Every structure is written in C-alpha cells, then in structure tokens.
Amino acid sequence: MQAKQHIQLNTTQSIQPLLAKFGIETADIMVESLVLDSREVAIHSAFIALKGHVRDGRDFIPQAVSLGAKVIIAECDTQQEHGQTSMREQSLIISFYDLSAQLSALAATFYHFPASEMQIIGVTGTNGKTSTVQLTSQLAALLNKRAASIGTLGSGVISCTGECASFGETINTTPDAITMHKLMAQFAQDNVKQVALEVSSHALVQKRVAALKVDVAVLTNLTRDHLDYHGTMQAYAQAKREILTQPELKFAVLNGNEIESKQWLAQLPNTVTPVVYGIDDESLLLSDAQKVCLAKELEYSSQGCRFTLVSSWGECEIQLSLLGRFNIFNALAAIASQLCLGQALTDIADVAQQLVPVAGRMERFSDEKSPTVVVDYAHTPDALKQALLALRQHSEGRLFVIFGCGGDRDKGKRSLMGEAAETCADVVMITNDNSRSEDPNAIASDILAGCIQPEKIQVELDRKCAIDKAVADATPKDIILVAGKGHEDYQIIGSETVAYNEREYVKQMFERNIT
Ligand SMILES: CC(=O)N[C@H]1[C@@H](OP(=O)(O)OP(=O)(O)OC[C@H]2O[C@@H](n3ccc(=O)[nH]c3=O)[C@H](O)[C@@H]2O)O[C@H](CO)[C@@H](O)[C@@H]1O[C@H](C)C(=O)N[C@@H](C)C(=O)N[C@H](CCC(=O)O)C(=O)O
Ligand SMILES: Nc1ncnc2c1ncn2[C@@H]1O[C@H](COP(=O)(O)OP(=O)(O)OP(=O)(O)O)[C@@H](O)[C@H]1O
Ligand SMILES: N[C@H](CCC[C@H](N)C(=O)O)C(=O)O
Ligand SMILES: [Mg+2]
C-alpha cells in the first residue's frame, strides 16, 4: 500500500432538510460530520448513538455532550418516540426509530448519494470476496477505467498492477454505513468511475449497506463460516441473499457450480438480470439463466492457466497468471461483472493475462533448489480444501500444509479444517493463528479432533519454527502451503498484537537462500 490519500470533502450542512427526509422536524443546525464513536466527537459533529451489539451507544451520550456535540441522534425503541427532541447542555438530542437500519439511508443522504455517479459491484460469499474484488478493480484499471475497492485489504484506488493508493485501513471487511458513504464521496470526488466492494454477511444483517446503490451483485460460493454469529447455515445463507434487495440492482452474477445460486435465482426480483459463470458442463445446472460466462478446455501450467471463454458476449481465449481452479472462478466473476457493465470481451481478453495475484492469496515463493512455499489466506474448511486441491494440480512431489485456527471465532470449523488437511495433504503441521483469548494448545486439540490419525500430525505452535521445520523436511519438488494469515502483518496472542508478516518471513527466507 502507498501513502494514505487525503481527499477533503465539504459536507457542512443543516440537519433540518436532512432529517425532514426521515419525517423529523427540527431546528436549523449546521453540522460537518456524522460520528459513530463518542470518542471522535467534535463540536460540529452529529453523534449517532446506536443500540449496538456489545455495548449500547446511548450510554456514551454524556461523553458526546461533554465534548460539545451540537446534535445527538439517538436510536429509540418505539415509533412513537421518533422525532422527539430534548436539550442536554448545548446538545440537541433527537430520537430516531430504527436508526441502525436507517443509518445507511441517512449517510447516503448526508453525502448526497455519491454512489449514484459510479458503477458499484458488491461481492458476497464465504471465500473469494477479496480476490474477486481485487481482480475486478485490476481489470477495470487495465481497461483504463479509474477503479477503487473496499474490503479486507482496506480501501483505495487500484492500479493495473494491483497497487492500492490507500484511502485508509478498514476495521471491518465491510465498513460501517457512515464510512461506506464517506468513502464513496471521496472516490467520486477523486474521479473514480467504478467501485468493487466486499459485502460480508455481518454487514448485510447489520444493514451497513442497506441504502447503497449496487449495480452488480456477485455470489462467489457458500460454505461453512461464521456460525458463531449466524447460528445456522440457513440463517447465514439467508443473510447473504439480502444483497438481492440492494437499491437499483441490475445484474446478479452467480456461480453456476454452486448449489446456493439456485436459491438466489428463485428470489431474484424480475428487474435483475441473472448471469451465470462457471467451469465446464456442471454450470448447466443453472441453464435458465439469461446470460452465461463459461470456462472450457482448461489447461494448467506452473505459471498459471488458460481456457476458452464461451459467453453470451462471444467466445475468446483467456490466459491467466493465477494459481488454482478457484481463481478461475474469481476471474470469471470479475470478467462477467465487467461485461455486464459494458466492457468489450475482446478488450478483456487482451488484458486478462496481466492480472496479478492478490497479496497473501496463493502467493508463491520458489527457487530451483528449494521447496515451493505458498502463502494463502484459507481460513475455512472449504478454502483449505480448495487450496490444497489446487496445489495438488501444480505439484510433482509431496504436499505439506501448515495452518491453525483463529481463537474466539467459529469453533465448529476447527475439526473440519483438520479433516480437510488430513484428507488433502501428505504432511500436516498444526500451528497457531490469531489465538486471541484462547489457549493455542486447546485450539490445536480441536483441530486434531477432526483427524483420523492424529499421531501422524505434528503440532508446532510457533509459526516461524513450523515453516522452518517443513522447509528442512521437504525436497525441491514438494509444495508447502502456509495457510490462514495471508496478508496479515500481525498475530493476536492473548490481548497482545505482535508484529508478524508471513509473506515477508518467507520472502526473506528465499533471499537468504534457504537450503
Ligand atoms: C459484532 C459486530 O459485528 N460488531 C460490529 C458493530 O459493532 P457494535 O454495534 O457491536 O459496537 P459496540 O462495541 O457494541 O458499540 C455500540 C456503539 O457504541 C459506540 N461506542 C462504543 C464505545 C465508546 O467509547 N463510544 C461509542 O460511541 C460504537 O461506535 C457503536 O456505535 O458495528 C461496528 C461498526 O459497524 C463494527 O465495527 C463491529 O464489528 C466488530 C469490530 C467485529 O468484530 N465484527 C466482525 C464479526 C465482522 O463484522 N466481520 C465481518 C467480516 C467477516 C468476513 O470477512 O468474512 C466484517 O464485515 O468485518
Ligand atoms: N472462489 C473461491 N472458492 C474457494 N476458496 C477460495 C476462493 N477464492 C479464494 N479462496 C480461498 O480462500 C482464501 C480467502 O480468499 P479471499 O481473501 O479472497 O476470501 P474472502 O471471502 O475475502 O475472505 P474473508 O471472509 O476473510 O474476507 C484464499 O486464500 C483461498 O485459499
Ligand atoms: N487469520 C484469521 C482469519 C480470519 C478471517 C476473518 N475474515 C474472519 O473470520 O473474521 C483468524 O481467524 O484470525
Ligand atoms: Mg475478504
């Protein structure tokens, strides 16, 4: 990432016309910003006090008052209270019913609907969101369209070599409703024409993007994750389908090899055109889709892959310098989205080979005399399985895997990841991920519980030592997958966040000539 960009927005406005759109009559008070966190309140900001999941934002109203907020918009529990006002010192407190759900609309109005000036692509799914979003923006940039992305890697304008001119890191994969529209306003001011963003299931449940205009919704896939939050797979799936209710949605780009896409087709509003992408004949599963984008006659090489693209927009040859079958799905979703938005197939075919891997996603480090090390962000059972299956296709020797599981997150996925690793790799080493408040040994035991022959599996909780050991044991023909940390440059152990950059560690290992 490059240095952070500073785009100044002039957002000073009266709350009177803003709140009138939500049926609230109030005084003519000028504010400069909407602020979710009481600690960031300044005199000219309106503090937004939400109920919250862990804490109640309304408990921080006294802090906002003491920091001089002129306006406080506070969530209320009943429709009757909506629009009621009171004064506390110099702060006007306004009750707003259902504020959490309405915040996206309030922020869109505050920033004057910046997304309406740009093409917006929203990507959801268990795995592949970051990869698809990055590839979509890279492709736009290669086609000379100024493009930006928002997601796990932060937000910013993407160059055709995948570099990001950062607009800032994001705490969440999908930012809160205010940050989202602020970013959109900054992008619009910076002449961005297209934005690709990751839409997490949490964001859909919490209505972080409820009022965001989205032109294209993409589904990558649906497998197990985040059941700690959603409870059941059914609730998790339903959360993702919420993206179909985005305002002004025009296209739904669906994975034809994913059974969940059938549910999406069934729930599709008739104003939305379905587009199915997939590999080979299996994708005929969804043959009633209006438009298709299929990869056929796939060939893999050590450098990447090639295939024939058969689509409703024509047929062409595509070369990709990306590893793994799932990256073909991600690239197809990116290509289909660009086709929906009017790019020519021939132009796309001309530039596709220039797409570069996304940081920490199937990133390969190799030289002739050492085993190949691949750093990847697989942190779900399906992602780990797909990453191993993909590498098997590129490998002549043994396949090693080193991975752990995050603490304080979905515990049920741990044994399934153990099972996937034991089934798909030749040598399995369990290590630590972000253990957070949990005991790393206990997390390792949860993983081992899914393995049939736990005695054959090594546990080395120090990630660097685990990598060193695997490299010492492997031959130049072998591939070592180090999964789970990807682009992260830290490790959270207990309440401490320590510096740890796996990509750098492996890169330096090769620079030091490891074997
Ligand atoms: C459980 C959950 O999703 N929480 C999200 C939620 O926070 P919250 O409502 O729980 O906040 P809270 O801590 O209870 O505080 C309530 C309110 O009081 C305010 N407050 C709090 C403290 C204070 O001193 N002053 C103050 O005003 C807070 O700003 C907030 O408005 O809303 C916040 C703003 O949108 C999010 O940042 C926060 O994400 C937390 C950090 C989180 O860990 N979320 C994860 C589970 C998540 O959303 N993950 C997905 C990605 C998954 C994937 O990649 O697959 C994501 O989109 O990131
Ligand atoms: N289309 C795909 N299908 C299955 N697995 C994939 C796919 N694309 C990527 N992966 C695997 O999942 C990992 C995470 O990929 P990526 O970061 O793109 O997903 P994500 O959905 O953004 O994840 P997160 O939920 O953390 O935001 C990759 O490192 C890779 O192992
Ligand atoms: N190494 C990480 C991956 C987490 C991915 C994140 N998107 C999530 O699950 O919220 C961990 O488990 O801590
Ligand atoms: Mg992501």
XYZ file of C-alpha atoms and ligand atoms in Angstrom:
618
model
C 0.000 0.000 0.000
C 1.133 3.503 -0.762
C 0.764 6.543 1.499
C -2.740 7.390 2.548
C -4.620 9.775 0.238
C -6.291 12.832 1.734
C -9.447 13.861 -0.059
C -11.160 16.781 1.652
C -14.927 16.781 1.480
C -17.082 19.791 2.156
C -20.045 18.272 3.931
C -21.181 21.133 6.143
C -24.975 21.261 6.057
C -28.101 21.906 8.091
C -29.700 18.941 9.789
C -33.133 20.422 9.076
C -33.585 19.251 5.440
C -31.574 16.084 6.183
C -33.879 14.912 8.971
C -37.018 16.177 7.207
C -36.454 13.328 4.717
C -36.928 10.952 7.644
C -40.084 12.644 8.935
C -38.345 14.652 11.664
C -38.905 18.388 12.134
C -36.007 20.083 13.850
C -34.072 23.329 14.214
C -31.693 24.627 11.553
C -28.333 23.495 12.974
C -25.186 23.168 10.852
C -23.052 20.024 11.215
C -19.868 18.922 9.452
C -19.928 15.190 10.034
C -21.811 12.177 11.327
C -19.840 10.323 14.015
C -20.494 6.803 15.358
C -17.938 6.778 18.151
C -18.351 9.217 21.030
C -14.562 9.426 21.383
C -14.352 11.069 17.954
C -16.991 13.723 18.633
C -16.200 17.395 17.913
C -18.415 20.470 18.271
C -19.674 20.429 14.695
C -20.399 16.736 14.512
C -23.665 14.907 14.981
C -23.105 11.917 17.283
C -25.071 8.857 16.183
C -25.967 6.772 19.254
C -26.861 3.222 18.186
C -28.029 0.295 20.306
C -25.007 -1.788 19.276
C -24.268 -5.477 19.751
C -21.816 -5.463 22.617
C -22.396 -2.057 24.134
C -25.218 0.494 23.967
C -24.054 3.616 22.117
C -26.656 5.639 24.019
C -24.595 5.110 27.169
C -21.980 7.370 25.574
C -24.336 10.321 25.123
C -22.924 12.058 28.272
C -19.418 11.821 26.759
C -20.670 13.318 23.468
C -22.389 16.106 25.427
C -19.213 16.855 27.363
C -17.247 17.005 24.098
C -19.699 19.666 22.901
C -21.639 17.828 20.176
C -24.313 20.235 18.924
C -26.512 17.399 17.741
C -27.026 13.854 19.003
C -29.210 11.492 17.009
C -30.171 8.622 19.304
C -31.863 5.332 18.436
C -35.244 4.974 20.190
C -37.210 1.812 20.854
C -40.659 2.847 19.704
C -42.130 4.531 16.643
C -43.972 6.968 18.965
C -40.695 8.476 20.166
C -39.423 9.089 16.608
C -38.687 12.796 16.143
C -38.920 13.758 19.830
C -36.239 16.234 20.901
C -34.681 17.420 24.156
C -31.747 19.619 25.166
C -28.875 18.486 27.377
C -26.493 21.384 27.997
C -25.706 22.683 24.485
C -26.616 19.403 22.740
C -29.905 18.824 20.930
C -30.874 15.164 21.328
C -33.168 13.803 18.610
C -34.851 10.394 18.884
C -34.733 8.282 15.716
C -36.642 4.999 15.448
C -34.899 2.010 13.803
C -31.751 4.101 13.404
C -29.387 1.125 12.933
C -31.344 0.012 9.877
C -31.867 3.578 8.584
C -28.272 4.736 9.086
C -27.203 3.769 5.569
C -30.019 5.919 4.105
C -29.161 8.789 6.473
C -25.484 8.636 5.477
C -26.318 8.341 1.751
C -28.471 11.481 2.063
C -25.819 13.310 4.106
C -23.181 12.617 1.422
C -25.637 13.334 -1.457
C -25.788 9.775 -2.832
C -22.213 9.634 -4.162
C -22.587 6.041 -5.410
C -25.103 7.193 -8.000
C -22.242 8.704 -10.025
C -20.277 5.425 -10.187
C -20.688 1.786 -11.137
C -20.824 -0.340 -7.964
C -20.112 -4.071 -7.756
C -20.877 -5.834 -4.459
C -19.260 -9.225 -3.877
C -20.502 -11.642 -1.261
C -19.781 -15.315 -0.498
C -17.806 -17.343 2.034
C -14.494 -17.422 0.173
C -13.030 -15.398 -2.653
C -14.540 -11.970 -1.917
C -11.209 -10.161 -1.558
C -9.738 -11.973 -4.556
C -12.756 -11.238 -6.772
C -12.954 -7.601 -5.703
C -9.246 -7.055 -6.335
C -9.345 -8.796 -9.714
C -12.439 -6.781 -10.709
C -10.717 -3.483 -9.908
C -7.454 -4.550 -11.534
C -9.367 -5.477 -14.660
C -11.136 -2.102 -14.723
C -7.782 -0.348 -14.326
C -6.281 -2.430 -17.165
C -9.254 -1.287 -19.265
C -8.382 2.340 -18.421
C -11.273 2.893 -16.046
C -10.430 4.563 -12.709
C -11.433 1.950 -10.152
C -11.417 1.548 -6.388
C -12.055 -1.264 -3.975
C -13.219 -1.683 -0.380
C -12.661 -4.793 1.719
C -10.354 -6.831 3.928
C -7.256 -5.224 2.380
C -8.536 -1.705 3.093
C -9.920 0.796 0.624
C -8.398 2.759 -2.200
C -7.821 3.302 -5.885
C -6.336 0.243 -7.576
C -3.719 0.438 -10.319
C -3.459 -2.033 -13.194
C -0.581 -3.750 -11.338
C -2.779 -4.261 -8.275
C -1.148 -1.452 -6.242
C -3.519 0.379 -3.931
C -3.433 4.146 -3.339
C -4.892 3.762 0.124
C -7.828 5.726 1.477
C -7.310 4.003 4.805
C -7.443 0.671 6.542
C -10.844 -0.767 7.355
C -11.602 -2.262 10.795
C -14.221 -4.430 9.148
C -14.287 -6.152 5.766
C -17.381 -4.068 5.029
C -17.163 -0.667 6.739
C -19.992 0.842 8.787
C -22.729 2.747 6.943
C -21.226 6.201 7.516
C -17.675 5.256 6.498
C -19.065 3.495 3.434
C -20.785 6.589 2.037
C -17.893 8.825 3.055
C -15.527 6.586 1.070
C -17.926 6.691 -1.872
C -17.982 10.509 -1.710
C -14.171 10.617 -1.619
C -13.924 8.223 -4.541
C -16.460 10.225 -6.572
C -14.502 13.410 -5.871
C -11.329 11.621 -6.948
C -12.917 10.842 -10.323
C -13.318 7.118 -9.642
C -15.770 5.522 -12.089
C -16.166 2.053 -10.599
C -16.039 0.619 -7.070
C -15.874 -3.092 -6.180
C -16.596 -3.899 -2.540
C -16.766 -6.931 -0.285
C -20.146 -7.355 1.346
C -19.883 -9.593 4.402
C -22.828 -11.470 5.863
C -22.404 -9.470 9.086
C -22.751 -6.259 7.087
C -25.942 -7.490 5.441
C -27.515 -8.455 8.784
C -26.437 -5.149 10.315
C -27.716 -3.201 7.260
C -24.350 -1.469 6.765
C -25.044 -1.207 3.001
C -28.865 -1.110 3.019
C -29.185 2.140 1.044
C -26.134 1.730 -1.156
C -26.867 1.644 -4.870
C -25.311 -1.565 -6.211
C -25.378 -2.283 -9.951
C -23.954 -5.811 -9.862
C -24.207 -8.341 -7.008
C -21.767 -11.252 -7.164
C -22.016 -14.566 -5.294
C -18.744 -16.479 -5.046
C -19.821 -19.540 -3.028
C -21.423 -20.604 0.224
C -19.742 -22.946 2.672
C -19.346 -23.008 6.427
C -18.094 -19.963 8.334
C -19.229 -17.505 10.998
C -21.747 -19.838 12.624
C -20.764 -18.249 15.943
C -22.601 -15.146 14.668
C -25.371 -16.536 12.444
C -26.204 -19.696 14.407
C -27.227 -21.891 11.473
C -26.168 -22.337 7.860
C -29.720 -21.407 6.870
C -29.511 -18.047 8.625
C -26.030 -17.489 7.160
C -27.298 -18.237 3.630
C -30.341 -16.002 4.086
C -28.089 -13.166 5.273
C -26.089 -13.349 2.037
C -29.253 -13.366 -0.100
C -30.143 -9.978 1.393
C -27.803 -8.420 -1.168
C -30.523 -9.021 -3.756
C -32.556 -6.247 -2.130
C -29.945 -3.546 -2.826
C -31.466 -0.446 -4.444
C -31.257 -0.301 -8.263
C -29.657 -3.728 -8.596
C -29.371 -4.628 -12.294
C -27.324 -7.839 -12.509
C -26.776 -10.884 -10.264
C -23.558 -12.669 -11.218
C -23.903 -16.194 -9.850
C -21.554 -19.147 -9.560
C -23.136 -21.858 -11.690
C -21.217 -24.586 -9.876
C -22.645 -23.501 -6.528
C -25.935 -25.022 -5.447
C -26.877 -21.948 -3.400
C -27.192 -19.980 -6.666
C -30.480 -21.804 -7.295
C -31.985 -20.143 -4.224
C -30.771 -16.795 -5.477
C -32.376 -17.349 -8.871
C -35.646 -18.206 -7.142
C -35.544 -14.972 -5.107
C -34.352 -12.701 -7.911
C -36.525 -9.611 -8.480
C -37.627 -9.507 -12.145
C -35.736 -6.249 -12.676
C -32.427 -8.078 -12.122
C -30.704 -9.958 -14.955
C -29.112 -13.247 -13.853
C -25.659 -14.027 -15.220
C -24.091 -17.409 -14.535
C -20.372 -18.088 -14.560
C -18.734 -21.462 -14.143
C -16.382 -24.149 -15.336
C -17.296 -26.846 -17.846
C -20.677 -28.507 -18.152
C -21.537 -28.614 -14.466
C -22.608 -24.997 -14.719
C -25.518 -26.005 -16.958
C -27.056 -26.642 -13.563
C -28.481 -23.160 -13.887
C -29.262 -23.180 -17.589
C -32.346 -20.999 -17.162
C -30.094 -18.006 -16.522
C -30.318 -15.320 -19.172
C -26.597 -14.814 -19.644
C -23.621 -17.131 -19.208
C -19.863 -16.902 -18.931
C -18.277 -20.368 -19.042
C -14.660 -21.536 -18.982
C -13.996 -24.640 -21.088
C -10.942 -26.678 -22.126
C -8.900 -25.677 -19.089
C -5.146 -26.218 -19.095
C -2.923 -25.664 -16.054
C 0.791 -24.886 -16.142
C 3.318 -23.986 -13.486
C 2.787 -20.329 -14.456
C -1.000 -20.304 -14.386
C -3.758 -21.497 -16.700
C -5.594 -20.925 -19.967
C -9.155 -21.656 -21.095
C -11.740 -20.910 -23.756
C -14.372 -18.483 -22.555
C -17.794 -19.229 -24.007
C -20.199 -16.426 -23.168
C -23.333 -14.556 -24.143
C -20.966 -11.790 -25.274
C -18.911 -14.056 -27.593
C -16.046 -16.567 -27.383
C -12.331 -15.992 -26.797
C -9.133 -17.443 -25.314
C -8.165 -16.315 -21.820
C -4.712 -16.705 -20.260
C -4.265 -16.141 -16.535
C -1.089 -15.906 -14.466
C -3.001 -17.054 -11.379
C -2.748 -20.354 -9.495
C -5.668 -22.579 -8.587
C -9.011 -23.574 -10.029
C -10.863 -21.276 -7.635
C -9.004 -18.292 -9.048
C -10.579 -19.149 -12.406
C -13.970 -18.745 -10.703
C -12.852 -15.446 -9.169
C -11.532 -14.191 -12.514
C -14.736 -15.305 -14.285
C -16.840 -13.367 -11.764
C -14.663 -10.293 -12.390
C -14.907 -10.717 -16.175
C -18.686 -11.277 -16.083
C -19.149 -8.141 -13.950
C -17.166 -6.046 -16.430
C -19.145 -7.494 -19.343
C -22.406 -6.565 -17.577
C -21.120 -3.031 -17.174
C -20.399 -2.645 -20.876
C -16.730 -3.583 -21.373
C -15.919 -5.366 -24.648
C -14.963 -9.046 -24.479
C -12.043 -8.588 -26.890
C -10.573 -5.814 -24.710
C -10.909 -8.031 -21.631
C -9.215 -10.965 -23.391
C -6.316 -8.683 -24.389
C -5.521 -7.656 -20.805
C -6.557 -10.691 -18.678
C -3.060 -12.183 -18.654
C -1.802 -9.066 -16.890
C -3.930 -9.753 -13.795
C -1.622 -10.339 -10.824
C -2.223 -12.492 -7.713
C -3.753 -10.776 -4.713
C -1.456 -10.244 -1.680
C -1.392 -13.336 0.538
C -3.749 -15.325 -1.712
C -1.957 -18.328 -3.261
C 1.206 -16.247 -3.332
C 4.099 -18.430 -4.433
C 7.744 -18.189 -3.308
C 10.180 -20.501 -5.053
C 13.625 -21.120 -6.480
C 15.132 -24.158 -8.197
C 16.816 -25.763 -5.209
C 14.160 -25.274 -2.521
C 10.622 -26.481 -1.934
C 7.942 -24.076 -3.140
C 6.223 -22.176 -0.333
C 2.731 -20.796 -0.947
C 1.291 -18.226 1.470
C -2.501 -18.220 1.434
C -5.391 -16.860 3.496
C -7.506 -20.035 3.604
C -9.256 -19.938 6.976
C -12.381 -22.014 6.347
C -12.689 -25.785 5.752
C -13.676 -25.296 2.116
C -10.961 -22.735 1.366
C -8.308 -25.034 2.868
C -9.570 -27.984 0.850
C -9.750 -25.943 -2.382
C -6.280 -24.502 -1.846
C -4.821 -27.994 -1.335
C -6.689 -29.480 -4.296
C -5.486 -26.599 -6.443
C -1.860 -27.036 -5.395
C -2.036 -30.785 -5.989
C -2.604 -29.954 -9.662
C 0.576 -27.886 -9.758
C 2.726 -30.282 -7.724
C 5.014 -33.183 -8.679
C 6.095 -34.036 -5.136
C 4.502 -34.094 -1.680
C 2.082 -31.514 -0.414
C 2.684 -30.069 3.078
C 0.203 -27.883 4.937
C 0.820 -25.643 7.951
C -2.235 -23.977 9.476
C -4.103 -23.091 12.656
C -7.486 -21.576 13.524
C -8.414 -18.199 14.989
C -9.449 -18.056 18.643
C -12.810 -16.553 19.738
C -14.312 -17.444 16.327
C -16.494 -20.287 14.964
C -15.175 -23.333 16.870
C -17.082 -25.873 14.775
C -14.889 -25.241 11.746
C -11.708 -26.401 13.505
C -12.220 -30.188 13.297
C -13.470 -29.775 9.714
C -10.247 -27.987 8.811
C -8.289 -30.827 10.449
C -10.219 -33.301 8.338
C -9.682 -31.304 5.128
C -5.934 -31.045 5.814
C -5.503 -34.742 6.611
C -7.510 -35.776 3.543
C -5.902 -33.454 1.014
C -2.251 -33.065 2.155
C 0.600 -35.563 2.605
C 2.161 -33.851 5.614
C 0.116 -31.840 8.116
C 1.528 -29.438 10.686
C -0.771 -27.611 13.070
C 0.348 -24.222 14.279
C -1.128 -21.114 15.901
C -3.219 -18.474 14.106
C -4.663 -15.486 15.973
C -5.390 -17.380 19.194
C -6.814 -14.249 20.861
C -8.121 -15.094 24.362
C -7.991 -18.884 23.829
C -5.224 -21.370 24.684
C -3.441 -22.240 21.376
C -2.986 -25.836 22.602
C -6.750 -26.177 23.080
C -7.371 -24.838 19.552
C -4.848 -27.374 18.192
C -6.697 -30.156 20.060
C -9.993 -29.039 18.497
C -8.361 -29.298 15.063
C -6.842 -32.713 15.843
C -10.283 -33.991 16.875
C -11.208 -33.996 13.176
C -8.211 -36.156 12.170
C -8.323 -39.953 11.878
C -4.592 -40.398 12.545
C -3.679 -37.556 14.894
C -0.442 -39.321 15.829
C 0.890 -38.579 12.328
C 0.274 -34.866 12.703
C 2.874 -32.520 14.108
C 1.954 -29.606 16.325
C 4.384 -26.672 16.318
C 2.693 -23.586 17.693
C 5.434 -21.162 16.659
C 4.601 -20.367 13.011
C 8.166 -19.489 12.019
C 9.504 -22.726 13.561
C 6.775 -24.690 11.791
C 7.775 -23.163 8.446
C 11.489 -23.782 9.139
C 10.803 -27.431 10.025
C 8.676 -28.067 6.942
C 11.260 -26.456 4.680
C 14.008 -28.608 6.216
C 11.944 -31.792 5.706
C 10.726 -31.035 2.168
C 12.506 -31.537 -1.173
C 12.583 -29.085 -4.102
C 9.715 -30.983 -5.733
C 7.441 -30.508 -2.725
C 4.997 -27.667 -2.102
C 4.351 -26.215 1.374
C 1.051 -24.399 1.863
C 1.122 -21.992 4.808
C -2.496 -21.055 5.370
C -4.580 -18.638 7.423
C -2.534 -15.467 7.814
C -2.279 -14.334 4.185
C -1.754 -10.566 4.021
C -1.984 -10.017 7.804
C 1.086 -8.373 9.295
C 0.347 -9.211 12.917
C -0.542 -12.084 15.200
C -3.021 -11.680 18.060
C -1.975 -13.798 21.041
C -3.917 -13.183 24.241
C -4.573 -9.473 24.363
C -1.329 -8.656 22.561
C -0.922 -7.925 18.875
C 2.626 -8.802 17.837
C 4.270 -7.962 14.516
C 4.254 -10.985 12.234
C 4.400 -10.802 8.452
C 4.403 -14.284 6.955
C 4.895 -13.105 3.363
C 7.984 -11.119 4.429
C 9.335 -14.021 6.507
C 9.072 -16.460 3.611
C 10.395 -13.931 1.101
C 13.444 -13.243 3.271
C 13.969 -16.958 3.741
C 14.356 -17.321 -0.003
C 16.575 -14.253 -0.199
C 18.819 -15.878 2.435
C 18.951 -18.989 0.234
C 17.184 -21.420 2.500
C 18.638 -24.782 1.530
C -20.345 -7.989 16.238
C -20.164 -6.928 15.214
O -20.238 -7.189 14.037
N -19.883 -5.692 15.684
C -19.800 -4.569 14.771
C -20.717 -3.478 15.260
O -20.232 -3.031 16.487
P -21.161 -2.984 17.743
O -22.511 -2.491 17.386
O -21.049 -4.341 18.330
O -20.422 -1.898 18.608
P -20.368 -1.840 20.158
O -18.956 -2.051 20.539
O -21.432 -2.667 20.765
O -20.717 -0.319 20.436
C -22.033 0.189 20.204
C -21.936 1.600 19.727
O -21.302 2.392 20.732
C -20.312 3.195 20.152
N -19.294 3.494 21.153
C -18.577 2.493 21.724
C -17.577 2.800 22.638
C -17.341 4.148 23.008
O -16.496 4.508 23.825
N -18.102 5.103 22.398
C -19.057 4.814 21.489
O -19.695 5.704 20.975
C -19.814 2.394 18.981
O -19.229 3.231 17.995
C -21.094 1.740 18.472
O -21.745 2.565 17.546
O -20.680 -2.385 14.376
C -19.370 -1.810 14.233
C -19.495 -0.673 13.214
O -20.067 -1.125 12.026
C -18.367 -2.861 13.732
O -17.076 -2.301 13.661
C -18.377 -4.057 14.673
O -17.543 -5.048 14.121
C -16.679 -5.742 15.060
C -15.348 -4.988 15.193
C -16.403 -7.164 14.513
O -15.532 -7.857 15.003
N -17.139 -7.589 13.520
C -16.928 -8.855 12.810
C -17.650 -10.016 13.460
C -17.415 -8.628 11.388
O -18.291 -7.805 11.146
N -16.787 -9.298 10.430
C -17.110 -9.138 9.019
C -16.110 -9.898 8.145
C -16.277 -11.338 8.058
C -15.513 -11.897 6.864
O -14.536 -11.291 6.387
O -15.899 -12.966 6.413
C -16.844 -7.700 8.560
O -17.571 -7.181 7.700
O -15.811 -7.166 9.022
N -13.565 -18.844 -5.186
C -13.013 -19.456 -4.149
N -13.518 -20.627 -3.680
C -12.991 -21.270 -2.631
N -11.890 -20.821 -1.979
C -11.336 -19.658 -2.397
C -11.871 -18.923 -3.493
N -11.099 -17.828 -3.673
C -10.162 -17.848 -2.728
N -10.284 -18.945 -1.958
C -9.507 -19.351 -0.782
O -9.999 -18.576 0.316
C -8.953 -17.760 0.866
C -9.514 -16.400 1.182
O -9.753 -15.745 -0.040
P -10.292 -14.265 -0.044
O -9.495 -13.464 0.895
O -10.380 -13.816 -1.452
O -11.750 -14.544 0.555
P -12.706 -13.609 1.411
O -14.067 -14.096 1.086
O -12.428 -12.209 1.127
O -12.340 -13.923 2.915
P -12.764 -13.042 4.218
O -14.023 -13.657 4.689
O -11.667 -13.222 5.174
O -12.931 -11.618 3.810
C -7.874 -17.722 -0.195
O -6.635 -17.511 0.401
C -8.019 -19.069 -0.851
O -7.397 -20.076 -0.103
N -6.337 -15.457 10.475
C -7.683 -15.063 10.664
C -8.588 -15.239 9.571
C -9.860 -14.542 9.896
C -10.654 -14.057 8.733
C -11.717 -13.093 9.105
N -12.253 -12.537 7.920
C -12.831 -13.618 9.991
O -13.074 -14.789 10.160
O -13.489 -12.745 10.527
C -8.275 -15.512 12.007
O -9.028 -16.475 12.133
O -7.989 -14.848 12.918
Mg -12.102 -10.626 2.406
